[in-house]
């Protein structure tokens, strides 16, 4: 049951970017549209799962003194693979995400999980950890993006949900709006868990 | 000492494996990436600025040598011939130039009979979103029917064309790219038409 625990902790207990306040920069930048948020979330999930599995499989042969450098090589390799694959096969998404795909390399989530989890746990558990946190990140981005997209464009994932008389609230689309809505969500989450 | 060797070996091995893996991935995705750009960016824009061609300019692309880069390798520039009934009536030439936030890539359609610009379209850019968006169609329309042989330029550079207010750098970038494309066309018109047949 440990597997299941490691998988589900990413959905609420340790959901990035809210609980582990990591990976904020891309979270703010790509959460203006749901389609971008999901694409970014899945890209991060792929990198997290692959790097977690590989690092945990290699944890006994990685010399401790150079582990960070080796983690970065592994993470960077998978990020470049993601970048090339999206460029080749999902071009519109590649154009929308732009610089934020290569920036996954310096995103603290994959590196953080490598150091804090995959380096100390078995392959299956690391797989669950990567998948859980990656999907949690996707969910978090989607929720933030849904709120911003509804307010700024009146749609969710491109589907019209607001009446045509709806006046777009453009602040939600801009970077400051991203901070405000991230803050509100973070506050609500803390409120919800403090009552337990 | 043993620990040191272990570190060096581990890092070297990992880098080599990663390098080989990535170069394999590059080889696999190279063609799809090129095709994705041509089909998703170039093809729709060509359709928009050149009315009524019945061939596939992406398939018929002509590749011409345009000098050498600083490492001595040939620079290959694509030209997209647009045909109607098997005859070339227009070509699309791309070029890029620096704008405000990076390179602006434009596609210029040139009528081969009149040697005039049919239309200009932006392929990719990294300019500030929203700035100049409203004047963009007006600015791009100003290129229509300009003769490629006659010099044309922005008013700020002593020419006759109005730029986009508030987006001077973008206007200049688009202008420079358009000039580059027409210049390339003027220089290579014969070889373009010969290889398009």
CSV table of C-alpha atoms in Angstrom, one decimal:
chain,number,residue,atom,x,y,z
A,1,UNK,CA,0.0,0.0,0.0
A,2,UNK,CA,3.0,2.2,0.2
A,3,UNK,CA,2.9,2.5,-3.6
A,4,UNK,CA,-0.6,3.9,-3.4
A,5,UNK,CA,0.3,6.3,-0.6
A,6,UNK,CA,3.3,7.7,-2.6
A,7,UNK,CA,1.0,8.1,-5.6
A,8,UNK,CA,-1.8,10.0,-3.9
A,9,UNK,CA,0.3,12.3,-1.7
A,10,UNK,CA,0.9,14.4,-4.8
A,11,UNK,CA,-2.8,15.1,-5.3
A,12,UNK,CA,-3.3,17.0,-2.0
A,13,UNK,CA,-0.8,16.5,0.8
A,14,UNK,CA,2.3,17.5,-1.2
A,15,UNK,CA,0.7,19.0,-4.3
A,16,UNK,CA,3.1,21.2,-6.2
A,17,UNK,CA,3.2,24.1,-6.7
A,18,UNK,CA,0.9,24.8,-3.7
A,19,UNK,CA,2.3,22.6,-0.9
A,20,UNK,CA,5.9,22.4,-2.1
A,21,UNK,CA,6.1,25.9,-3.3
A,22,UNK,CA,8.3,24.8,-6.2
A,23,UNK,CA,8.0,25.2,-10.0
A,24,UNK,CA,6.3,28.6,-9.6
A,25,UNK,CA,7.7,30.4,-12.5
A,26,UNK,CA,6.3,28.2,-15.2
A,27,UNK,CA,3.2,27.7,-13.2
A,28,UNK,CA,2.4,31.4,-13.3
A,29,UNK,CA,3.5,31.7,-17.0
A,30,UNK,CA,1.5,28.9,-18.5
A,31,UNK,CA,-1.6,28.9,-16.4
A,32,UNK,CA,-3.4,31.5,-18.5
A,33,UNK,CA,-5.0,28.9,-20.8
A,34,UNK,CA,-6.1,25.4,-19.8
A,35,UNK,CA,-4.6,23.8,-22.9
A,36,UNK,CA,-1.2,25.2,-22.0
A,37,UNK,CA,-1.5,24.1,-18.4
A,38,UNK,CA,-2.3,20.5,-19.3
A,39,UNK,CA,0.5,20.4,-21.9
A,40,UNK,CA,3.0,21.8,-19.4
A,41,UNK,CA,1.7,19.5,-16.7
A,42,UNK,CA,2.1,16.4,-18.8
A,43,UNK,CA,5.6,17.4,-20.0
A,44,UNK,CA,6.7,17.8,-16.4
A,45,UNK,CA,5.0,14.5,-15.5
A,46,UNK,CA,7.0,12.7,-18.2
A,47,UNK,CA,10.3,14.2,-17.1
A,48,UNK,CA,9.5,13.5,-13.4
A,49,UNK,CA,8.6,9.9,-14.0
A,50,UNK,CA,11.5,9.1,-16.3
A,51,UNK,CA,14.1,10.9,-14.2
A,52,UNK,CA,12.8,9.4,-10.9
A,53,UNK,CA,12.8,5.9,-12.3
A,54,UNK,CA,16.3,6.2,-13.8
A,55,UNK,CA,17.8,7.9,-10.8
A,56,UNK,CA,16.4,5.4,-8.3
A,57,UNK,CA,17.6,2.5,-10.5
A,58,UNK,CA,21.1,4.0,-10.5
A,59,UNK,CA,21.1,5.2,-6.9
A,60,UNK,CA,23.6,2.6,-5.8
A,61,UNK,CA,26.1,3.5,-8.5
A,62,UNK,CA,25.9,7.3,-8.4
A,63,UNK,CA,28.9,8.6,-6.4
A,64,UNK,CA,27.4,10.8,-3.7
A,65,UNK,CA,29.7,13.7,-4.3
A,66,UNK,CA,28.7,14.3,-7.9
A,67,UNK,CA,25.1,13.2,-7.5
A,68,UNK,CA,23.6,16.7,-8.2
A,69,UNK,CA,25.6,16.9,-11.5
A,70,UNK,CA,24.4,13.5,-12.5
A,71,UNK,CA,20.8,14.3,-11.6
A,72,UNK,CA,21.0,17.4,-13.8
A,73,UNK,CA,22.4,15.5,-16.7
A,74,UNK,CA,19.5,13.0,-16.5
A,75,UNK,CA,16.8,15.6,-16.0
A,76,UNK,CA,18.2,17.7,-18.9
A,77,UNK,CA,18.3,14.8,-21.2
A,78,UNK,CA,14.7,14.0,-20.7
A,79,UNK,CA,13.7,17.6,-21.0
A,80,UNK,CA,15.5,17.9,-24.4
A,81,UNK,CA,13.7,14.7,-25.5
A,82,UNK,CA,10.3,16.3,-24.5
A,83,UNK,CA,11.2,19.5,-26.3
A,84,UNK,CA,12.1,17.7,-29.6
A,85,UNK,CA,9.1,15.4,-29.4
A,86,UNK,CA,6.6,18.2,-28.9
A,87,UNK,CA,8.4,20.3,-31.6
A,88,UNK,CA,8.0,17.4,-34.0
A,89,UNK,CA,4.6,16.1,-33.2
A,90,UNK,CA,2.5,18.6,-31.2
A,91,UNK,CA,3.7,21.8,-32.9
A,92,UNK,CA,0.9,24.2,-31.7
A,93,UNK,CA,1.6,23.2,-28.1
A,94,UNK,CA,5.4,23.7,-28.6
A,95,UNK,CA,4.7,27.2,-29.9
A,96,UNK,CA,2.5,28.1,-27.0
A,97,UNK,CA,4.8,26.8,-24.3
A,98,UNK,CA,7.9,28.1,-25.9
A,99,UNK,CA,10.8,28.7,-23.5
A,100,UNK,CA,9.0,27.0,-20.6
A,101,UNK,CA,9.8,23.5,-22.0
A,102,UNK,CA,13.6,23.9,-21.8
A,103,UNK,CA,13.2,25.7,-18.5
A,104,UNK,CA,11.9,22.4,-16.9
A,105,UNK,CA,15.6,21.6,-16.5
A,106,UNK,CA,15.9,24.3,-13.8
A,107,UNK,CA,12.5,23.7,-12.4
A,108,UNK,CA,13.0,22.6,-8.8
A,109,UNK,CA,10.4,19.8,-8.9
A,110,UNK,CA,12.4,17.1,-10.8
A,111,UNK,CA,15.6,17.9,-9.1
A,112,UNK,CA,13.9,18.1,-5.7
A,113,UNK,CA,12.3,14.8,-6.1
A,114,UNK,CA,15.5,13.2,-7.3
A,115,UNK,CA,17.4,14.5,-4.2
A,116,UNK,CA,14.6,14.0,-1.7
A,117,UNK,CA,13.0,10.8,-2.9
A,118,UNK,CA,14.4,8.8,-5.8
A,119,UNK,CA,17.9,8.8,-4.4
A,120,UNK,CA,16.6,7.0,-1.3
A,121,UNK,CA,13.8,4.8,-2.5
A,122,UNK,CA,13.2,1.8,-4.8
A,123,UNK,CA,12.2,2.0,-8.5
A,124,UNK,CA,8.4,1.3,-8.0
A,125,UNK,CA,8.0,3.8,-5.2
A,126,UNK,CA,10.0,6.5,-7.2
A,127,UNK,CA,7.7,5.8,-10.1
A,128,UNK,CA,4.6,6.3,-8.0
A,129,UNK,CA,6.2,9.5,-6.5
A,130,UNK,CA,7.0,11.0,-9.9
A,131,UNK,CA,3.6,10.1,-11.4
A,132,UNK,CA,1.7,11.4,-8.4
A,133,UNK,CA,3.5,14.7,-8.1
A,134,UNK,CA,3.5,15.2,-11.9
A,135,UNK,CA,-0.3,14.6,-12.1
A,136,UNK,CA,-0.7,16.8,-9.0
A,137,UNK,CA,1.2,19.6,-10.7
A,138,UNK,CA,-1.0,19.1,-13.8
A,139,UNK,CA,-4.2,19.3,-11.7
A,140,UNK,CA,-3.0,22.4,-9.9
A,141,UNK,CA,-2.0,24.1,-13.1
A,142,UNK,CA,-5.4,23.2,-14.6
A,143,UNK,CA,-7.4,24.6,-11.7
A,144,UNK,CA,-5.4,27.8,-11.7
A,145,UNK,CA,-5.7,28.0,-15.5
A,146,UNK,CA,-9.5,27.3,-15.5
A,147,UNK,CA,-10.1,30.2,-13.1
A,148,UNK,CA,-7.9,32.6,-15.1
A,149,UNK,CA,-9.3,31.5,-18.4
A,150,UNK,CA,-12.9,31.8,-17.3
A,151,UNK,CA,-12.3,35.3,-16.0
A,152,UNK,CA,-10.1,36.6,-18.8
A,153,UNK,CA,-11.6,34.9,-21.9
A,154,UNK,CA,-14.9,33.4,-20.7
A,155,UNK,CA,-13.9,29.9,-21.8
A,156,UNK,CA,-12.6,26.6,-20.2
A,157,UNK,CA,-10.3,24.6,-22.4
A,158,UNK,CA,-11.7,26.6,-25.4
A,159,UNK,CA,-15.3,25.9,-24.6
A,160,UNK,CA,-17.5,29.0,-24.0
A,161,UNK,CA,-18.9,29.0,-20.5
A,162,UNK,CA,-19.8,32.6,-20.0
A,163,UNK,CA,-22.7,34.4,-21.7
A,164,UNK,CA,-21.7,36.5,-24.7
A,165,UNK,CA,-22.4,39.7,-22.7
A,166,UNK,CA,-19.6,38.8,-20.4
A,167,UNK,CA,-16.9,41.5,-20.1
A,168,UNK,CA,-13.5,39.9,-20.0
A,169,UNK,CA,-11.5,40.6,-16.8
A,170,UNK,CA,-8.1,41.0,-18.5
A,171,UNK,CA,-6.2,41.3,-15.2
A,172,UNK,CA,-6.6,37.6,-14.7
A,173,UNK,CA,-4.6,36.9,-17.9
A,174,UNK,CA,-1.7,39.1,-16.9
A,175,UNK,CA,1.3,38.1,-14.7
A,176,UNK,CA,0.1,40.0,-11.6
A,177,UNK,CA,-3.3,38.3,-11.9
A,178,UNK,CA,-1.5,35.0,-11.9
A,179,UNK,CA,0.2,35.9,-8.6
A,180,UNK,CA,-3.1,37.0,-7.1
A,181,UNK,CA,-5.0,33.9,-8.0
A,182,UNK,CA,-2.2,31.6,-7.0
A,183,UNK,CA,-2.2,33.4,-3.6
A,184,UNK,CA,-5.9,33.0,-3.2
A,185,UNK,CA,-5.8,29.3,-4.0
A,186,UNK,CA,-2.9,28.8,-1.7
A,187,UNK,CA,-4.8,30.6,1.1
A,188,UNK,CA,-7.9,28.6,0.5
A,189,UNK,CA,-5.9,25.4,0.6
A,190,UNK,CA,-4.3,26.3,3.9
A,191,UNK,CA,-7.6,27.3,5.3
A,192,UNK,CA,-9.1,24.0,4.3
A,193,UNK,CA,-6.3,22.0,5.9
A,194,UNK,CA,-6.1,24.0,9.1
A,195,UNK,CA,-9.7,23.2,9.9
A,196,UNK,CA,-9.0,19.4,10.0
B,1,UNK,CA,42.0,8.3,-5.5
B,2,UNK,CA,39.6,5.4,-6.1
B,3,UNK,CA,36.7,7.6,-5.3
B,4,UNK,CA,37.9,10.2,-7.7
B,5,UNK,CA,38.2,7.7,-10.5
B,6,UNK,CA,34.7,6.5,-9.8
B,7,UNK,CA,33.3,10.0,-10.0
B,8,UNK,CA,35.1,10.7,-13.3
B,9,UNK,CA,34.0,7.4,-14.8
B,10,UNK,CA,30.4,7.8,-13.7
B,11,UNK,CA,30.0,11.3,-15.0
B,12,UNK,CA,31.8,10.6,-18.3
B,13,UNK,CA,29.7,7.5,-18.9
B,14,UNK,CA,26.5,9.2,-18.1
B,15,UNK,CA,27.3,12.2,-20.4
B,16,UNK,CA,28.3,9.9,-23.2
B,17,UNK,CA,25.1,7.9,-23.0
B,18,UNK,CA,23.0,11.0,-22.7
B,19,UNK,CA,24.8,12.5,-25.7
B,20,UNK,CA,24.3,9.4,-27.9
B,21,UNK,CA,20.7,9.2,-26.8
B,22,UNK,CA,20.0,12.8,-27.7
B,23,UNK,CA,21.7,12.6,-31.0
B,24,UNK,CA,19.6,9.5,-31.9
B,25,UNK,CA,16.5,11.4,-30.8
B,26,UNK,CA,17.6,14.4,-32.9
B,27,UNK,CA,18.0,12.1,-36.0
B,28,UNK,CA,14.5,10.7,-35.4
B,29,UNK,CA,12.8,14.0,-34.9
B,30,UNK,CA,14.7,16.2,-37.4
B,31,UNK,CA,12.5,15.6,-40.4
B,32,UNK,CA,9.2,15.7,-38.5
B,33,UNK,CA,10.2,19.0,-37.0
B,34,UNK,CA,11.0,20.5,-40.4
B,35,UNK,CA,7.8,19.2,-41.8
B,36,UNK,CA,5.8,20.4,-38.8
B,37,UNK,CA,7.2,23.9,-39.3
B,38,UNK,CA,6.6,23.9,-43.0
B,39,UNK,CA,3.0,22.5,-42.7
B,40,UNK,CA,1.9,24.3,-39.6
B,41,UNK,CA,3.4,27.7,-40.2
B,42,UNK,CA,4.5,28.2,-43.8
B,43,UNK,CA,1.6,26.4,-45.6
B,44,UNK,CA,-1.3,28.3,-44.0
B,45,UNK,CA,0.5,31.7,-44.4
B,46,UNK,CA,1.2,31.0,-48.1
B,47,UNK,CA,-2.4,30.1,-48.7
B,48,UNK,CA,-3.4,33.4,-47.0
B,49,UNK,CA,-1.1,35.6,-49.0
B,50,UNK,CA,-1.0,33.9,-52.4
B,51,UNK,CA,-4.5,33.3,-53.8
B,52,UNK,CA,-5.3,30.4,-56.0
B,53,UNK,CA,-2.3,28.1,-56.4
B,54,UNK,CA,-3.0,24.5,-57.2
B,55,UNK,CA,0.3,22.8,-56.4
B,56,UNK,CA,1.8,22.1,-52.9
B,57,UNK,CA,4.6,24.7,-52.6
B,58,UNK,CA,6.0,22.8,-49.6
B,59,UNK,CA,6.5,19.7,-51.7
B,60,UNK,CA,7.9,21.7,-54.6
B,61,UNK,CA,10.3,23.7,-52.4
B,62,UNK,CA,13.4,24.9,-54.2
B,63,UNK,CA,16.6,25.0,-52.1
B,64,UNK,CA,19.1,27.6,-53.2
B,65,UNK,CA,22.6,28.3,-52.0
B,66,UNK,CA,22.9,31.7,-50.6
B,67,UNK,CA,26.6,32.1,-49.8
B,68,UNK,CA,28.5,30.6,-47.0
B,69,UNK,CA,28.2,31.0,-43.2
B,70,UNK,CA,31.2,31.8,-41.0
B,71,UNK,CA,32.1,28.2,-40.7
B,72,UNK,CA,32.3,27.8,-44.5
B,73,UNK,CA,29.2,25.7,-44.9
B,74,UNK,CA,26.6,26.6,-47.5
B,75,UNK,CA,23.6,28.5,-46.4
B,76,UNK,CA,20.5,26.9,-47.9
B,77,UNK,CA,17.5,29.1,-48.4
B,78,UNK,CA,14.1,27.7,-49.4
B,79,UNK,CA,11.9,29.3,-52.0
B,80,UNK,CA,8.3,28.2,-52.3
B,81,UNK,CA,7.0,28.3,-55.9
B,82,UNK,CA,3.2,28.7,-56.3
B,83,UNK,CA,1.9,27.2,-59.5
B,84,UNK,CA,-1.4,27.4,-61.4
B,85,UNK,CA,-1.8,24.9,-64.2
B,86,UNK,CA,1.8,23.9,-63.9
B,87,UNK,CA,3.1,27.4,-64.4
B,88,UNK,CA,4.8,29.4,-61.7
B,89,UNK,CA,3.0,32.7,-61.1
B,90,UNK,CA,4.4,33.6,-57.7
B,91,UNK,CA,7.1,32.6,-55.2
B,92,UNK,CA,7.2,32.8,-51.4
B,93,UNK,CA,10.6,33.8,-50.0
B,94,UNK,CA,11.3,33.8,-46.2
B,95,UNK,CA,13.7,36.0,-44.3
B,96,UNK,CA,14.3,37.0,-40.8
B,97,UNK,CA,15.6,40.1,-39.0
B,98,UNK,CA,15.9,41.4,-35.5
B,99,UNK,CA,12.9,43.1,-33.9
B,100,UNK,CA,12.3,44.2,-30.4
B,101,UNK,CA,12.4,40.8,-28.6
B,102,UNK,CA,14.3,38.5,-31.0
B,103,UNK,CA,14.1,37.6,-34.6
B,104,UNK,CA,11.0,38.2,-36.7
B,105,UNK,CA,10.5,35.7,-39.5
B,106,UNK,CA,8.5,36.9,-42.5
B,107,UNK,CA,7.3,35.4,-45.7
B,108,UNK,CA,7.1,37.6,-48.7
B,109,UNK,CA,5.1,36.6,-51.8
B,110,UNK,CA,6.3,38.0,-55.1
B,111,UNK,CA,4.5,37.9,-58.4
B,112,UNK,CA,7.1,36.7,-60.9
B,113,UNK,CA,5.5,38.4,-63.9
B,114,UNK,CA,5.2,41.9,-62.5
B,115,UNK,CA,8.1,41.5,-60.0
B,116,UNK,CA,5.9,43.1,-57.4
B,117,UNK,CA,5.2,42.1,-53.8
B,118,UNK,CA,1.9,40.4,-53.6
B,119,UNK,CA,1.7,40.3,-49.8
B,120,UNK,CA,3.8,39.9,-46.7
B,121,UNK,CA,3.0,37.7,-43.7
B,122,UNK,CA,4.7,37.2,-40.3
B,123,UNK,CA,5.7,33.6,-39.7
B,124,UNK,CA,7.1,33.6,-36.2
B,125,UNK,CA,8.1,36.4,-33.8
B,126,UNK,CA,8.8,37.0,-30.2
B,127,UNK,CA,7.6,40.6,-30.0
B,128,UNK,CA,5.6,41.9,-27.1
B,129,UNK,CA,2.1,40.6,-27.4
B,130,UNK,CA,-0.6,43.1,-28.3
B,131,UNK,CA,1.8,46.0,-29.1
B,132,UNK,CA,1.2,47.1,-32.7
B,133,UNK,CA,-1.4,44.3,-33.3
B,134,UNK,CA,-4.0,46.8,-34.4
B,135,UNK,CA,-1.9,48.5,-37.0
B,136,UNK,CA,-0.3,45.3,-38.2
B,137,UNK,CA,-2.7,44.6,-41.1
B,138,UNK,CA,-2.4,48.2,-42.3
B,139,UNK,CA,1.4,48.1,-42.1
B,140,UNK,CA,1.6,44.8,-43.9
B,141,UNK,CA,-0.8,46.0,-46.6
B,142,UNK,CA,1.5,48.9,-47.4
B,143,UNK,CA,3.9,46.4,-48.9
B,144,UNK,CA,1.4,45.2,-51.5
B,145,UNK,CA,2.3,46.1,-55.1
B,146,UNK,CA,5.7,47.5,-54.3
B,147,UNK,CA,8.1,46.7,-57.1
B,148,UNK,CA,11.0,44.6,-55.8
B,149,UNK,CA,13.5,46.5,-58.0
B,150,UNK,CA,12.6,49.9,-56.6
B,151,UNK,CA,14.0,50.8,-53.1
B,152,UNK,CA,11.3,51.0,-50.4
B,153,UNK,CA,11.6,51.9,-46.8
B,154,UNK,CA,10.0,53.3,-43.6
B,155,UNK,CA,9.4,57.0,-43.2
B,156,UNK,CA,11.8,57.1,-40.3
B,157,UNK,CA,14.5,55.8,-42.7
B,158,UNK,CA,13.6,58.3,-45.4
B,159,UNK,CA,11.1,56.1,-47.3
B,160,UNK,CA,7.4,56.4,-47.8
B,161,UNK,CA,5.9,53.7,-45.6
B,162,UNK,CA,4.3,54.4,-42.3
B,163,UNK,CA,5.5,52.1,-39.5
B,164,UNK,CA,3.3,50.8,-36.6
B,165,UNK,CA,3.2,53.5,-34.0
B,166,UNK,CA,4.5,52.2,-30.6
B,167,UNK,CA,6.2,49.3,-32.4
B,168,UNK,CA,9.1,51.0,-34.2
B,169,UNK,CA,11.5,48.1,-33.7
B,170,UNK,CA,9.0,45.5,-34.9
B,171,UNK,CA,8.3,47.7,-37.9
B,172,UNK,CA,12.0,48.0,-38.7
B,173,UNK,CA,12.5,44.3,-38.2
B,174,UNK,CA,9.7,43.4,-40.6
B,175,UNK,CA,11.0,46.0,-43.1
B,176,UNK,CA,14.6,44.6,-42.9
B,177,UNK,CA,13.4,41.1,-43.4
B,178,UNK,CA,11.2,42.1,-46.4
B,179,UNK,CA,14.1,43.9,-48.0
B,180,UNK,CA,16.3,40.8,-47.4
B,181,UNK,CA,13.7,38.6,-49.1
B,182,UNK,CA,13.2,40.8,-52.1
B,183,UNK,CA,16.9,41.3,-52.4
B,184,UNK,CA,17.5,37.6,-52.5
B,185,UNK,CA,14.7,37.2,-55.1
B,186,UNK,CA,16.2,39.9,-57.3
B,187,UNK,CA,19.6,38.4,-57.2
B,188,UNK,CA,18.4,34.8,-57.8
B,189,UNK,CA,15.3,35.3,-60.0
B,190,UNK,CA,16.7,33.3,-63.0
B,191,UNK,CA,17.9,30.3,-61.0
B,192,UNK,CA,14.6,30.3,-59.1
B,193,UNK,CA,12.5,30.2,-62.2
B,194,UNK,CA,14.8,27.7,-63.9
B,195,UNK,CA,14.7,25.2,-61.0
B,196,UNK,CA,10.9,25.7,-60.6
B,197,UNK,CA,10.1,24.4,-64.0
